């Protein structure tokens, strides 16, 4: 099933002229390439045998009892490399091969997308260059080691705040200079059109499986709620895709309030953001009155992004999706809670989705699917440090 995605007043491709031919090549070819039976077969086989799909849909008993509803966890944390990001990088590397590209570039903040990209480049034997802020390289050393282990070259971005947006600028510069040979794998449902649409299609396998698995378990073909955390928006977009036009399904996003929405240390983009252009698309972003990006903050590196994918901006503005923000503290409590109640240590990003479950007005016997976007192994140092600094008795 292929749906048309709506972006309303958001989206578009606001790019320098020198990128036009690259983006246009992808735009004119991606839908045909994805629809090819040989592409579908290769994509689906890799998702099954390499990623380990379908990921289970797990009825979380303790959570369900607490909320008096049926809370299901979609276990993207069990995927190879530990999160949903691999679904997209597999799709894009297969596309890159069909476009005849020999070289892959990517940007990464926390390093998760860098690892997922380095993984598929090793799998396909393609050259891989990952741009990463110099500050992030120090903060995320274990993921830098993983990328190097997989054969990727990690290039530090030394400009500006030396974080994700600077790495993105470096990646775009590289792409302009190597347009013929290179594909740029963007890691979320952001960037110039068609990236948000394309990434959503590669992640759509998540909601396709949810639909089948829920039917099999309960006889119901749709949940009452789908809940997902949102950074750029790829895991949420994938979990929503097959339910976008089904008004029986309430779509709920959880963004990062950081230290609190009004503290000046937040990444609650849809709440604090205004309309503007970031990384080639029109969307909601945190910006000053003269359009300079405001540095976002979240303890969770994967949600620490100043914009939100354009499809989500539209879903929120049109009232189709609702959004709640969880603070660092609320997310950390949700991490500890899930670890203790279900024996699952979630990624800190994911915990934001769990943290807002008590605010969405669940009714008895509702069927709720929470997209468990990733596992918490990468965050263990953050968790232990937080527990120690806050004197939490476990
Ligand atoms: C990167 C990441 C996110 C945020 O990215 P989206 O594109 O918004 O999904 C969420 N959860 C995990 C585990 C991640 O690694």
CSV table of N, CA and C and ligand atoms in Angstrom, one decimal, residues 82-85 112-113 187-189 229-237 300-303 312 347-350 372-375 378-379, ligand 1:
chain,number,residue,atom,x,y,z
A,82,UNK,N,20.2,-1.7,17.2
A,82,UNK,CA,19.6,-1.2,18.4
A,82,UNK,C,18.5,-0.2,18.3
A,83,UNK,N,18.1,0.1,17.1
A,83,UNK,CA,17.0,1.2,17.0
A,83,UNK,C,16.4,1.1,15.6
A,84,UNK,N,15.4,1.9,15.4
A,84,UNK,CA,14.7,2.0,14.1
A,84,UNK,C,15.5,2.5,12.9
A,85,UNK,N,16.6,3.2,13.2
A,85,UNK,CA,17.3,3.9,12.2
A,85,UNK,C,17.8,3.0,11.0
A,112,UNK,N,24.2,7.6,16.5
A,112,UNK,CA,23.3,6.4,16.1
A,112,UNK,C,23.1,6.3,14.6
A,113,UNK,N,22.8,7.4,14.0
A,113,UNK,CA,22.6,7.4,12.5
A,113,UNK,C,24.0,7.1,11.8
A,187,UNK,N,19.4,11.1,8.1
A,187,UNK,CA,19.0,10.1,9.1
A,187,UNK,C,17.6,10.3,9.8
A,188,UNK,N,16.8,11.3,9.3
A,188,UNK,CA,15.5,11.4,9.9
A,188,UNK,C,14.5,11.9,8.8
A,189,UNK,N,13.3,12.1,9.2
A,189,UNK,CA,12.3,12.5,8.2
A,189,UNK,C,12.3,14.0,8.0
A,229,UNK,N,8.1,9.1,20.3
A,229,UNK,CA,8.9,10.3,20.5
A,229,UNK,C,9.3,10.9,19.2
A,230,UNK,N,9.6,12.2,19.2
A,230,UNK,CA,10.0,12.9,18.0
A,230,UNK,C,11.2,13.7,18.2
A,231,UNK,N,12.2,13.4,17.3
A,231,UNK,CA,13.4,14.3,17.2
A,231,UNK,C,13.2,15.0,15.9
A,232,UNK,N,13.8,14.4,14.8
A,232,UNK,CA,13.4,14.8,13.5
A,232,UNK,C,12.1,14.2,13.0
A,233,UNK,N,11.8,13.0,13.5
A,233,UNK,CA,10.5,12.5,13.3
A,233,UNK,C,10.4,11.1,12.5
A,234,UNK,N,11.5,10.4,12.4
A,234,UNK,CA,11.4,9.2,11.5
A,234,UNK,C,10.8,8.0,12.2
A,235,UNK,N,11.0,7.8,13.5
A,235,UNK,CA,10.4,6.6,14.1
A,235,UNK,C,8.9,6.9,14.2
A,236,UNK,N,8.5,8.2,14.5
A,236,UNK,CA,7.1,8.5,14.6
A,236,UNK,C,6.4,8.4,13.3
A,237,UNK,N,7.1,8.9,12.2
A,237,UNK,CA,6.5,8.8,10.9
A,237,UNK,C,6.2,7.4,10.5
A,300,UNK,N,18.8,13.9,26.1
A,300,UNK,CA,18.8,12.9,25.1
A,300,UNK,C,19.3,13.4,23.8
A,301,UNK,N,20.5,12.9,23.4
A,301,UNK,CA,21.2,13.4,22.2
A,301,UNK,C,20.3,13.2,20.9
A,302,UNK,N,19.5,12.2,20.9
A,302,UNK,CA,18.7,12.0,19.6
A,302,UNK,C,17.5,12.9,19.5
A,303,UNK,N,17.1,13.6,20.6
A,303,UNK,CA,16.0,14.5,20.5
A,303,UNK,C,16.5,16.0,20.5
A,312,UNK,N,5.3,16.2,10.4
A,312,UNK,CA,4.8,16.3,11.8
A,312,UNK,C,4.3,17.7,12.1
A,347,UNK,N,16.0,3.3,25.3
A,347,UNK,CA,16.8,4.5,24.9
A,347,UNK,C,16.2,5.7,25.6
A,348,UNK,N,17.0,6.7,25.9
A,348,UNK,CA,16.5,7.9,26.6
A,348,UNK,C,15.5,8.6,25.7
A,349,UNK,N,15.7,8.6,24.4
A,349,UNK,CA,14.7,9.2,23.4
A,349,UNK,C,13.3,8.6,23.6
A,350,UNK,N,13.3,7.2,23.5
A,350,UNK,CA,12.1,6.4,23.7
A,350,UNK,C,11.4,6.7,24.9
A,372,UNK,N,8.8,1.6,20.7
A,372,UNK,CA,10.0,1.6,21.5
A,372,UNK,C,11.2,1.7,20.5
A,373,UNK,N,11.5,3.0,20.2
A,373,UNK,CA,12.4,3.2,19.1
A,373,UNK,C,13.8,2.7,19.2
A,374,UNK,N,14.3,2.5,20.5
A,374,UNK,CA,15.6,2.0,20.6
A,374,UNK,C,16.0,1.5,22.0
A,375,UNK,N,17.1,0.8,22.1
A,375,UNK,CA,17.5,0.2,23.4
A,375,UNK,C,18.5,1.2,24.1
A,378,UNK,N,23.3,2.4,24.8
A,378,UNK,CA,24.2,3.6,24.5
A,378,UNK,C,24.1,4.6,25.5
A,379,UNK,N,23.0,4.6,26.4
A,379,UNK,CA,22.8,5.6,27.3
A,379,UNK,C,23.2,5.2,28.8
B,1,LIG,C1,17.7,9.0,16.6
B,1,LIG,C2,16.7,8.4,17.6
B,1,LIG,C3,15.4,9.0,17.8
B,1,LIG,C4,15.0,10.3,17.2
B,1,LIG,O1,15.0,10.3,15.8
B,1,LIG,P1,13.6,10.3,15.0
B,1,LIG,O2,14.0,10.6,13.6
B,1,LIG,O3,12.7,11.4,15.6
B,1,LIG,O4,13.0,9.0,15.2
B,1,LIG,C5,14.6,8.4,18.6
B,1,LIG,N1,14.9,7.2,19.3
B,1,LIG,C6,16.1,6.6,19.1
B,1,LIG,C7,16.3,5.3,19.8
B,1,LIG,C8,17.0,7.2,18.2
B,1,LIG,O5,18.2,6.6,18.1
